PDB file of C-alpha atoms in Angstrom:
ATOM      1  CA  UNK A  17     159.996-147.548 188.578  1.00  0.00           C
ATOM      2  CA  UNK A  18     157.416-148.345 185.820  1.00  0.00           C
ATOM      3  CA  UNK A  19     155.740-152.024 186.733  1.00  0.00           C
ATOM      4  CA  UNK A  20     154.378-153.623 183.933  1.00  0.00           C
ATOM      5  CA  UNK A  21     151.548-156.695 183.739  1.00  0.00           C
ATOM      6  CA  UNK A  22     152.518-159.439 180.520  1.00  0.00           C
ATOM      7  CA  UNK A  23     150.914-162.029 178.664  1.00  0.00           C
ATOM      8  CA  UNK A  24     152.519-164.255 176.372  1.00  0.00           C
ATOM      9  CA  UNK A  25     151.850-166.021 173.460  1.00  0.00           C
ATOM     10  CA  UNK A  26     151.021-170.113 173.647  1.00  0.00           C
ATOM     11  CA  UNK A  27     154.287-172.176 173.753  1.00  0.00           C
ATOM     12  CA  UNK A  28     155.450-172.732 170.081  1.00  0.00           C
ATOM     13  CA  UNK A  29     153.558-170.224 168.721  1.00  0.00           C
ATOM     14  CA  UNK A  30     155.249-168.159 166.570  1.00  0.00           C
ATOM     15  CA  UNK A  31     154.587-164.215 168.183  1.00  0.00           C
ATOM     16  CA  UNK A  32     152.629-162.285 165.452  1.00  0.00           C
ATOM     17  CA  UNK A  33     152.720-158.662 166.937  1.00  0.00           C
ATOM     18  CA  UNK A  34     153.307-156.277 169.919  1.00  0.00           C
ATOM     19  CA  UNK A  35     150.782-155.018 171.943  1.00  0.00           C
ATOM     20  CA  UNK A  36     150.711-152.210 175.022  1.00  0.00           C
ATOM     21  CA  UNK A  37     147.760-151.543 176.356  1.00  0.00           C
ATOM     22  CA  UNK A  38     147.062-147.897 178.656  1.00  0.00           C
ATOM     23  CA  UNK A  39     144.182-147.731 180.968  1.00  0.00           C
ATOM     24  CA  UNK A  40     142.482-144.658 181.946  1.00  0.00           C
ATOM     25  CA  UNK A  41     141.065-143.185 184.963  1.00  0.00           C
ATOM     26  CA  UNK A  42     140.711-144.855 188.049  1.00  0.00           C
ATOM     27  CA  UNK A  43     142.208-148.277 186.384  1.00  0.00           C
ATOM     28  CA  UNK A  44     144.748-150.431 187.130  1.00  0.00           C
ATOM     29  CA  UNK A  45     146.601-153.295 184.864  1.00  0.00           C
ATOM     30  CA  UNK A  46     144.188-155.888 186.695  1.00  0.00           C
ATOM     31  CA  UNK A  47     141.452-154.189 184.767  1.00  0.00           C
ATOM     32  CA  UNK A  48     142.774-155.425 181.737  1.00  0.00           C
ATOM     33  CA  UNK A  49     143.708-159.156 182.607  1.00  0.00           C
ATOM     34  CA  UNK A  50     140.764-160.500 180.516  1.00  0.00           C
ATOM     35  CA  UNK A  51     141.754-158.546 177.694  1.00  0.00           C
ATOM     36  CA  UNK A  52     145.463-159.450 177.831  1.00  0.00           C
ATOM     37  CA  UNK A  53     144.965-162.966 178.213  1.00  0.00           C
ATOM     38  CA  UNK A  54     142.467-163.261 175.290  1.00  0.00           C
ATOM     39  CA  UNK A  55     144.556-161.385 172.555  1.00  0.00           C
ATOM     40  CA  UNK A  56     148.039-163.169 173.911  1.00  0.00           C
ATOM     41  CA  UNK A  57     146.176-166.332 173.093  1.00  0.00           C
ATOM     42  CA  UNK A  58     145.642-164.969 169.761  1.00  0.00           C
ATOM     43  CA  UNK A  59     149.788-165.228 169.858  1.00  0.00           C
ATOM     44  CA  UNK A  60     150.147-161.646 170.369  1.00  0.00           C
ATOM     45  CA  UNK A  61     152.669-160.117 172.873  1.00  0.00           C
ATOM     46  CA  UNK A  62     150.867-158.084 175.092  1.00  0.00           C
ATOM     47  CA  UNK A  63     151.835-155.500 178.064  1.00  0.00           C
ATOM     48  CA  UNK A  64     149.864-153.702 180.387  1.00  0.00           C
ATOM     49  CA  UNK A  65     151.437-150.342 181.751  1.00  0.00           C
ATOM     50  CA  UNK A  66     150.019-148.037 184.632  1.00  0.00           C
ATOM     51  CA  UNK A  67     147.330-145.426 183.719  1.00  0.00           C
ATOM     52  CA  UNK A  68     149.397-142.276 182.540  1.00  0.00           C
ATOM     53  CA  UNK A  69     149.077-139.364 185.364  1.00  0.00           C
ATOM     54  CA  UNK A  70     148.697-136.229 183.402  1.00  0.00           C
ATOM     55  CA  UNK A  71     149.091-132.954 185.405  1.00  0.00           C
ATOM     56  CA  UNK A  72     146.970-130.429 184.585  1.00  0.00           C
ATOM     57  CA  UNK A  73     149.758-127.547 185.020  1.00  0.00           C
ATOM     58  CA  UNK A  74     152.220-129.623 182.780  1.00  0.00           C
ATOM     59  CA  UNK A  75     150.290-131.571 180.529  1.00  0.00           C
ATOM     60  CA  UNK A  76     153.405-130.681 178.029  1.00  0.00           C
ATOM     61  CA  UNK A  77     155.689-132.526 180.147  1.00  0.00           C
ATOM     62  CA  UNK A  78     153.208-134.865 181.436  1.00  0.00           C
ATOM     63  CA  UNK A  79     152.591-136.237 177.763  1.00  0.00           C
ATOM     64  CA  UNK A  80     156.967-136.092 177.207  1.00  0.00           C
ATOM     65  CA  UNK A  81     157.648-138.241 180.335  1.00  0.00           C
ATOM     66  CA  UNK A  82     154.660-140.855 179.336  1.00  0.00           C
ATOM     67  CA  UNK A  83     156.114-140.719 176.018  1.00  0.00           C
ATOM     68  CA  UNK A  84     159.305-141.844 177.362  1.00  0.00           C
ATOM     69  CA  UNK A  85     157.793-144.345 179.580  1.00  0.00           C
ATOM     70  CA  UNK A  86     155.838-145.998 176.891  1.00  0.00           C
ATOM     71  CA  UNK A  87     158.747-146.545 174.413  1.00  0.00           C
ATOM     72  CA  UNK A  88     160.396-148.096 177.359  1.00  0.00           C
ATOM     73  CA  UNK A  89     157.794-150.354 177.812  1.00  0.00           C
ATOM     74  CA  UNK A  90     157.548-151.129 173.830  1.00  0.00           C
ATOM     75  CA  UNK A  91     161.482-151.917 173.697  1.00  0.00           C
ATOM     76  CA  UNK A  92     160.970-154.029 177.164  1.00  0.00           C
ATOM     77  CA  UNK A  93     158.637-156.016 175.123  1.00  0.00           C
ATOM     78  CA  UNK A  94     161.044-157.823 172.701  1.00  0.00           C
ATOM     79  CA  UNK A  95     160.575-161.249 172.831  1.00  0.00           C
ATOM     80  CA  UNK A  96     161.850-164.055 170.348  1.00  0.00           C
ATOM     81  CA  UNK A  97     159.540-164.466 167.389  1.00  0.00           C
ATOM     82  CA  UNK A  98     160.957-168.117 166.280  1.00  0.00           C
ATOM     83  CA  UNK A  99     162.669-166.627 163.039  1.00  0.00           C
ATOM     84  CA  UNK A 100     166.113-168.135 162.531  1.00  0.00           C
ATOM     85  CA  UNK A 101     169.061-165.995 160.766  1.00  0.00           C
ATOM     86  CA  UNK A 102     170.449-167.373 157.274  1.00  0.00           C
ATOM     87  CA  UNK A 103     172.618-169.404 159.057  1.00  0.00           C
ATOM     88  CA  UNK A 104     170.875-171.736 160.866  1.00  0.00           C
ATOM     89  CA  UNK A 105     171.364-169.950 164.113  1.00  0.00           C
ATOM     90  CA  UNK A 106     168.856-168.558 166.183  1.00  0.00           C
ATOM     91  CA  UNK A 107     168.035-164.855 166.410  1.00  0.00           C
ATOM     92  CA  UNK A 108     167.774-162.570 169.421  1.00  0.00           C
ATOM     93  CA  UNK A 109     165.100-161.320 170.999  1.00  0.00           C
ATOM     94  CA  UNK A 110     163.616-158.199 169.359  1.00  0.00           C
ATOM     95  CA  UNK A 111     160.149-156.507 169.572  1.00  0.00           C
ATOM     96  CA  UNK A 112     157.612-157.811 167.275  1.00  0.00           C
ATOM     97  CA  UNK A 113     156.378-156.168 164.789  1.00  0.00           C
ATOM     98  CA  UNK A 114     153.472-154.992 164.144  1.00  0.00           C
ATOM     99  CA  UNK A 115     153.492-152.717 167.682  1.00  0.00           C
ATOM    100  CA  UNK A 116     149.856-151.600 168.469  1.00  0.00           C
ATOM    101  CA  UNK A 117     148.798-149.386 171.424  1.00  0.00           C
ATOM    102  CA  UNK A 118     145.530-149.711 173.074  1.00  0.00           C
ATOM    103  CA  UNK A 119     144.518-146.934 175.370  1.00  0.00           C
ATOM    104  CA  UNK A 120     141.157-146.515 176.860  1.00  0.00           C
ATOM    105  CA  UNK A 121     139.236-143.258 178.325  1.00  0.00           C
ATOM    106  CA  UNK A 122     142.504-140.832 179.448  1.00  0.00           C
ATOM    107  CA  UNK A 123     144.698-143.895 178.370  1.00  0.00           C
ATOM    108  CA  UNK A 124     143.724-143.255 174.817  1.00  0.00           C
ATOM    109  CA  UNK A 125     143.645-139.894 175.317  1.00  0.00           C
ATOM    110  CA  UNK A 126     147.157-139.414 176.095  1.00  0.00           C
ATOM    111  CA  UNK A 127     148.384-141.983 173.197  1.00  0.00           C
ATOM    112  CA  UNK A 128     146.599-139.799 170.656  1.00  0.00           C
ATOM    113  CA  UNK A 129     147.895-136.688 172.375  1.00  0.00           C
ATOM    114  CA  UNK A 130     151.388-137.910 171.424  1.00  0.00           C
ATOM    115  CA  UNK A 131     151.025-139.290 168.075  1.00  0.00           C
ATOM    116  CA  UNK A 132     149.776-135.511 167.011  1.00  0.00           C
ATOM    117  CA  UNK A 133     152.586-134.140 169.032  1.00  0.00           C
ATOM    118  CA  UNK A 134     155.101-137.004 167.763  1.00  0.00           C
ATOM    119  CA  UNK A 135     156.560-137.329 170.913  1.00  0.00           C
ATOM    120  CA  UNK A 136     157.050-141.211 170.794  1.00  0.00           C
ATOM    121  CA  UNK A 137     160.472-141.707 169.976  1.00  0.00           C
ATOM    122  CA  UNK A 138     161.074-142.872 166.401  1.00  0.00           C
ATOM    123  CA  UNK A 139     162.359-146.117 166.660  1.00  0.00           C
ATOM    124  CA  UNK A 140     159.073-146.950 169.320  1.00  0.00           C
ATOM    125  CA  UNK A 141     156.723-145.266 166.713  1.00  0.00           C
ATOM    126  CA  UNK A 142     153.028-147.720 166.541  1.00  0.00           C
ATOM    127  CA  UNK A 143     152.276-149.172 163.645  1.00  0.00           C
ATOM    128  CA  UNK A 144     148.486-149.082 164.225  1.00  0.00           C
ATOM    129  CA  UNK A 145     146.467-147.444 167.533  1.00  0.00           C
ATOM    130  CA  UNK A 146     143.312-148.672 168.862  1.00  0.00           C
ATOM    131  CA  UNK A 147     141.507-145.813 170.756  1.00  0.00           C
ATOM    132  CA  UNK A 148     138.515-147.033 173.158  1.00  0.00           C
ATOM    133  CA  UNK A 149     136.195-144.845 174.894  1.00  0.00           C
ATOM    134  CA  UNK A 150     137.923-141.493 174.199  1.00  0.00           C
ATOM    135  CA  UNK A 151     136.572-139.178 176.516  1.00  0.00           C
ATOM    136  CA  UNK A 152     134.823-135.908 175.037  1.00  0.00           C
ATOM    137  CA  UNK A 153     134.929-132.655 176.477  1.00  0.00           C
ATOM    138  CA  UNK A 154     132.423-132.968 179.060  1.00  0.00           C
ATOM    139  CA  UNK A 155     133.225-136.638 179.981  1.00  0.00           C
ATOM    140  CA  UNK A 156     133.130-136.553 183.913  1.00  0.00           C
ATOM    141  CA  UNK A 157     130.680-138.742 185.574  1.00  0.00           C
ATOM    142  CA  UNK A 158     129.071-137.362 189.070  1.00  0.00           C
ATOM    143  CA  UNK A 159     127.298-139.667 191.895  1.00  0.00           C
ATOM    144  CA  UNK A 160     128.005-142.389 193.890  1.00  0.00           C
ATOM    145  CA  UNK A 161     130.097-145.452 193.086  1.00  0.00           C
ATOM    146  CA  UNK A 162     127.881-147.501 192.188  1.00  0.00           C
ATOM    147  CA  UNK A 163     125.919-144.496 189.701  1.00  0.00           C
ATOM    148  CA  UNK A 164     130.425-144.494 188.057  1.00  0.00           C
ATOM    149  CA  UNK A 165     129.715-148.091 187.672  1.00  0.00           C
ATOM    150  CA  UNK A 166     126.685-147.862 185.983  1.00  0.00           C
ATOM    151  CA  UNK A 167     128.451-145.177 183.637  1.00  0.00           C
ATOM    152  CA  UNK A 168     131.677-147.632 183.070  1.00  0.00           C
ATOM    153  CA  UNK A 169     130.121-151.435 182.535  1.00  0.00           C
ATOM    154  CA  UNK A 170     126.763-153.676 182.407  1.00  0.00           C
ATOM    155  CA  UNK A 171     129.105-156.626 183.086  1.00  0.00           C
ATOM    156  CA  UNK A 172     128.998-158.332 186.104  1.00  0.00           C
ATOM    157  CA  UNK A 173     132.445-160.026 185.795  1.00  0.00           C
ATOM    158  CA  UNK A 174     134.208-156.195 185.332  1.00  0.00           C
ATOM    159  CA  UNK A 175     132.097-154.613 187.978  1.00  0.00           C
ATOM    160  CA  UNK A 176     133.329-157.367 190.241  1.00  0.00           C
ATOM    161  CA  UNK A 177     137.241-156.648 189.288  1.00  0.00           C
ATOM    162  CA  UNK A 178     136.644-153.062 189.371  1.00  0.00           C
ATOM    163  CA  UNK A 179     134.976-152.974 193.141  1.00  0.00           C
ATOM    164  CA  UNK A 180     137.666-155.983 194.365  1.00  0.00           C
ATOM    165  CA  UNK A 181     140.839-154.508 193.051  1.00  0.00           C
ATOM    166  CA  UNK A 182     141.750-152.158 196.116  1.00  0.00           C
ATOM    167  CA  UNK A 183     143.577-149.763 193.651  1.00  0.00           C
ATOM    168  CA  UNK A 184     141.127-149.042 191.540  1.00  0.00           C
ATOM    169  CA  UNK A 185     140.824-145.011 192.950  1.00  0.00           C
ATOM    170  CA  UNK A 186     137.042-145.144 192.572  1.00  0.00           C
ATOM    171  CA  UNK A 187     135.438-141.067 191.518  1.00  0.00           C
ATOM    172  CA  UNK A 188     138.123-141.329 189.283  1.00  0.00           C
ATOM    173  CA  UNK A 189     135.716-140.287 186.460  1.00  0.00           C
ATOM    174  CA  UNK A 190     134.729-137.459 188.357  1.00  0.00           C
ATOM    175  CA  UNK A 191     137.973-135.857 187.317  1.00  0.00           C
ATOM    176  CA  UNK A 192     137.673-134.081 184.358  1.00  0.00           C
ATOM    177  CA  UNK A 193     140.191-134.595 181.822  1.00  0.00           C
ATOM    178  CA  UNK A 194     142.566-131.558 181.118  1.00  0.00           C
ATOM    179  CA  UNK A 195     141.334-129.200 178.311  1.00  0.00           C
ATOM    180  CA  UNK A 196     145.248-129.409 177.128  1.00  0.00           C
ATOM    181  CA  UNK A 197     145.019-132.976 176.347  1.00  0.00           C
ATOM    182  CA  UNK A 198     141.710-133.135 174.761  1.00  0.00           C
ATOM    183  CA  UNK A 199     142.818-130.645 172.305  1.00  0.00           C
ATOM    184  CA  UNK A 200     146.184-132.580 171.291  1.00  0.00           C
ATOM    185  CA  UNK A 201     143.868-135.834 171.588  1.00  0.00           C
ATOM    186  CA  UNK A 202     141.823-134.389 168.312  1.00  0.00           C
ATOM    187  CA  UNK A 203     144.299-132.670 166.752  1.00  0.00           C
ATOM    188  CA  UNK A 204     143.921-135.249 163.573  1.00  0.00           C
ATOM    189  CA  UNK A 205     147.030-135.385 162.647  1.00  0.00           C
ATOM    190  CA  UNK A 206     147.954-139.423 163.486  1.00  0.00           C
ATOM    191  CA  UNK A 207     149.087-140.997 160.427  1.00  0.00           C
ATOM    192  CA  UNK A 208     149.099-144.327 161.078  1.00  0.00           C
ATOM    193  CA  UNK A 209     145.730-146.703 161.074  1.00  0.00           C
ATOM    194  CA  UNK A 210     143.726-145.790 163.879  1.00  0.00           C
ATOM    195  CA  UNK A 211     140.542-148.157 165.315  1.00  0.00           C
ATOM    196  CA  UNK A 212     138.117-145.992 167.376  1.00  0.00           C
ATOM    197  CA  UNK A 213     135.671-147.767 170.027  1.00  0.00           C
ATOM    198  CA  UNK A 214     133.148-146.691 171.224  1.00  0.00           C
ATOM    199  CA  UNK A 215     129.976-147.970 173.231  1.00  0.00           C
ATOM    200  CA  UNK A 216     126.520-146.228 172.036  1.00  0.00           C
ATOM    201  CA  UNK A 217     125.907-146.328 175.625  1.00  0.00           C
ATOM    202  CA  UNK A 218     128.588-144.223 176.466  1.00  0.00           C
ATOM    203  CA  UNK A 219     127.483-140.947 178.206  1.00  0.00           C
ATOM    204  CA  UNK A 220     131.031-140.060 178.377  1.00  0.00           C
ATOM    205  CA  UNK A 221     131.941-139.773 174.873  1.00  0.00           C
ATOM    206  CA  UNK A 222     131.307-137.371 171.944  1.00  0.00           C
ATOM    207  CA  UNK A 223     130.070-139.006 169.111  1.00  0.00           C
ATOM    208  CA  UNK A 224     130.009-136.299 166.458  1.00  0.00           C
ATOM    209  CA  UNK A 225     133.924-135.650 167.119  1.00  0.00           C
ATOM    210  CA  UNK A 226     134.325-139.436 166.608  1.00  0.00           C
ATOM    211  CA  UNK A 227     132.847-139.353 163.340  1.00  0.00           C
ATOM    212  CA  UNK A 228     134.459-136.319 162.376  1.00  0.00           C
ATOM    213  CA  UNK A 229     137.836-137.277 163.435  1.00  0.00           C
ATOM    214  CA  UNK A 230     137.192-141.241 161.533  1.00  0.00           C
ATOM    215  CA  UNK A 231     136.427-138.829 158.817  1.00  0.00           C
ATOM    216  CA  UNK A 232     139.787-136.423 159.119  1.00  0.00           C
ATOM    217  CA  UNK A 233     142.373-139.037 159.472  1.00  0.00           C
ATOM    218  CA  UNK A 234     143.889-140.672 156.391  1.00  0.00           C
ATOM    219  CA  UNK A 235     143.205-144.437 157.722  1.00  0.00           C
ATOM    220  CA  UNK A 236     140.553-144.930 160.348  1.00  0.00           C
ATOM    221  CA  UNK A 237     137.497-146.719 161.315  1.00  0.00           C
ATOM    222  CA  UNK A 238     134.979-145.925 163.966  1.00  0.00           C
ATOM    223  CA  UNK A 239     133.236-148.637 165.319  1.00  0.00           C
ATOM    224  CA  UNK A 240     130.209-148.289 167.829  1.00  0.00           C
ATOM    225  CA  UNK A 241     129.425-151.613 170.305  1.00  0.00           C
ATOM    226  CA  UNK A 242     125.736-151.698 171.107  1.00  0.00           C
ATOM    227  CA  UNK A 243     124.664-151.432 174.232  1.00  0.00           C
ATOM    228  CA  UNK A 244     128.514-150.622 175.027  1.00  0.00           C
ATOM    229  CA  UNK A 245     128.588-148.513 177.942  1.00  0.00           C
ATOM    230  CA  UNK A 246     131.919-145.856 178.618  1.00  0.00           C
ATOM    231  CA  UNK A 247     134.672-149.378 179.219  1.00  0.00           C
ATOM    232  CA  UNK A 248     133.884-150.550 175.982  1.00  0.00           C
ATOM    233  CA  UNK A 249     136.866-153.175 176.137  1.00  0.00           C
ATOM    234  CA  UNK A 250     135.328-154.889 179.083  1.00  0.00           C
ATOM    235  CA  UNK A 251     131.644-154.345 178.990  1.00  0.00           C
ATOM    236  CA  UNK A 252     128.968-157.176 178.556  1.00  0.00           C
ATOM    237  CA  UNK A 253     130.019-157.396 174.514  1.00  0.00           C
ATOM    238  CA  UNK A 254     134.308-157.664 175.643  1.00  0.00           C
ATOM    239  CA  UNK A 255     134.172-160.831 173.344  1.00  0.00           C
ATOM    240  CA  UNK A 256     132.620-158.978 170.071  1.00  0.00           C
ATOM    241  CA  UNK A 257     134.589-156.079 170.848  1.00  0.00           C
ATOM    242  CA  UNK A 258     138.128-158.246 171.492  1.00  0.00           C
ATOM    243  CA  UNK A 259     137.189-160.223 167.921  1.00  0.00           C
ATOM    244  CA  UNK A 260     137.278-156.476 166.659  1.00  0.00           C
ATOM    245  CA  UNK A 261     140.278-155.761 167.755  1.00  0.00           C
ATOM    246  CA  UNK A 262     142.178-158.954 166.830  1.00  0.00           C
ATOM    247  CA  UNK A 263     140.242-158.422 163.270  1.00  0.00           C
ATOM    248  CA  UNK A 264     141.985-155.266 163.060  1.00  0.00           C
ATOM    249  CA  UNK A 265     145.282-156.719 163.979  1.00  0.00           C
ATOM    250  CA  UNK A 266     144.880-159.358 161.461  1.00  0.00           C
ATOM    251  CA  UNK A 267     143.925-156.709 158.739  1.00  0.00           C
ATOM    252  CA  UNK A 268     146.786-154.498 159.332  1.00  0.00           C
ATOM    253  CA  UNK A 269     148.906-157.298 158.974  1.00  0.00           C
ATOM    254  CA  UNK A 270     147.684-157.821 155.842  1.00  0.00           C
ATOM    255  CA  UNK A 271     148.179-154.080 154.882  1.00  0.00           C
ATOM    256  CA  UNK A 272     144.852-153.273 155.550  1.00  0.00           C
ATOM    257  CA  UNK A 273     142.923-155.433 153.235  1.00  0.00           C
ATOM    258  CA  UNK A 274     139.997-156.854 154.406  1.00  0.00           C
ATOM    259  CA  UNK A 275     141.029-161.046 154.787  1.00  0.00           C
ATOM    260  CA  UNK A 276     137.171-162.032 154.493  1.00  0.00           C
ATOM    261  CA  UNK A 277     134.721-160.425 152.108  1.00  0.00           C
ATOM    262  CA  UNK A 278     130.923-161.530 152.404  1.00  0.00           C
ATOM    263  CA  UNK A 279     129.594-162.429 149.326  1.00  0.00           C
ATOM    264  CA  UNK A 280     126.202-163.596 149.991  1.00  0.00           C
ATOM    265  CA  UNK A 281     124.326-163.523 153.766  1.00  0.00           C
ATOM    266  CA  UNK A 282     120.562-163.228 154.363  1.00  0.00           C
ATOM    267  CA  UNK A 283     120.954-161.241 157.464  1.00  0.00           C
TER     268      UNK A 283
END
């Protein structure tokens, strides 16, 4: 059975979008609790699901049965938004909308492998994806521990959660990701409004098929995090990089105009 990790908007705040977020390799839902509780306090309705297992033999299926276990995790997301019908009465629960996934490393991986395969059910279609520290073709890391930790973060808060949470399956970045799910990954073919993260740290990641793909799809941005090493959610910038993120939220809300345009700054 699929577990899932929630965070909820403030009390009386009215809920202004969905979000699930999809770790990668080697994490686990507690890897995201910072994030989760920082955008939910933005009064967004956020879910954490289990790192997608992809199997190299089947990545076809693989991608089918995480498709299916993603839009069940979007539609167990409904919550009540405070809207009242034209009757005075209140409404039922229903999943917010905008719905925005954000996968990391094989997480994000896997979410773009389905958007160019449309395998997300229709009704669970995204409205926006947020793609952070998609792995390249030759992103494995090789050492010890602590040289994967060095590769993931600079932060001492996530290198703490990462080497106290007994599931995290540590070499996990050893594992290369399969070839099959790199190639849907950068197919280009995701229509909706795609944010892509990326640390300029990131040994991992492969910057010139970053650019090209912001380039290829019809509504993207690339944005690189300095200093950001391969977990560019929860590195030492995770506050810069979560004001991103909302930003973006805010901005597709606003059907993708920018809400703040700088007229004058002398830096």
């Amino acid at each position: 059975m699929t577990e899932y990790t929630d965070h909820h908007a403030p009390d009386g705040l009215r809920v202004r979008g969905t979000i699930v977020v999809v770790p990668g390799r080697g994490e686990t839902r507690t890897t995201y609790e910072r994030l989760g509780r920082r955008l939910a306090a933005d009064a967004y309705r956020v879910r954490v699901i289990d790192s997608p297992y992809i199997v190299p033999a089947d990545p076809i299926g693989s991608l089918t049965r995480f498709g299916a276990a993603l839009a069940d995790a979007v539609e167990g997301a409904a919550t009540h938004d405070g809207a009242t019908a034209h009757d005075g009465a209140v409404t039922v629960d229903r999943v917010v909308r905008p719905v925005v996934l954000i996968g990391a490393d094989s997480g994000a991986a896997a979410v773009a492998a389905l958007l160019n395969r449309a395998e997300i059910p229709a009704p669970w279609q995204p409205d926006a994806v947020v793609l952070a520290g998609l792995p390249g073709r030759a992103a494995t890391a090789a050492g010890t521990w602590d040289e994967e930790l060095d590769v993931r973060t600079s932060c001492p808060a996530h290198r703490g959660t990462l080497a106290q949470d007994p599931a995290v399956r540590r070499g996990a970045l050893h594992d290369a990701v399969p070839e099959a799910l790199l190639t849907a990954a950068q197919a280009d073919d995701i229509t909706v409004p795609v944010l892509l993260l990326v640390g300029d740290a990131d040994p991992l990641a492969d910057r010139q098929t970053l650019t090209q793909s912001a380039k290829s799809l019809p509504r993207a941005r690339l944005s690189v995090v300095r200093g950001a090493h391969h977990d560019v959610l929860n590195d030492l910038q995770h506050r810069t990089v979560a004001a991103e993120v909302v930003t973006f939220l805010e901005t597709l809300r606003n059907d993708l105009a920018p809400l703040i345009a700088v007229e004058s700054s002398a830096w």
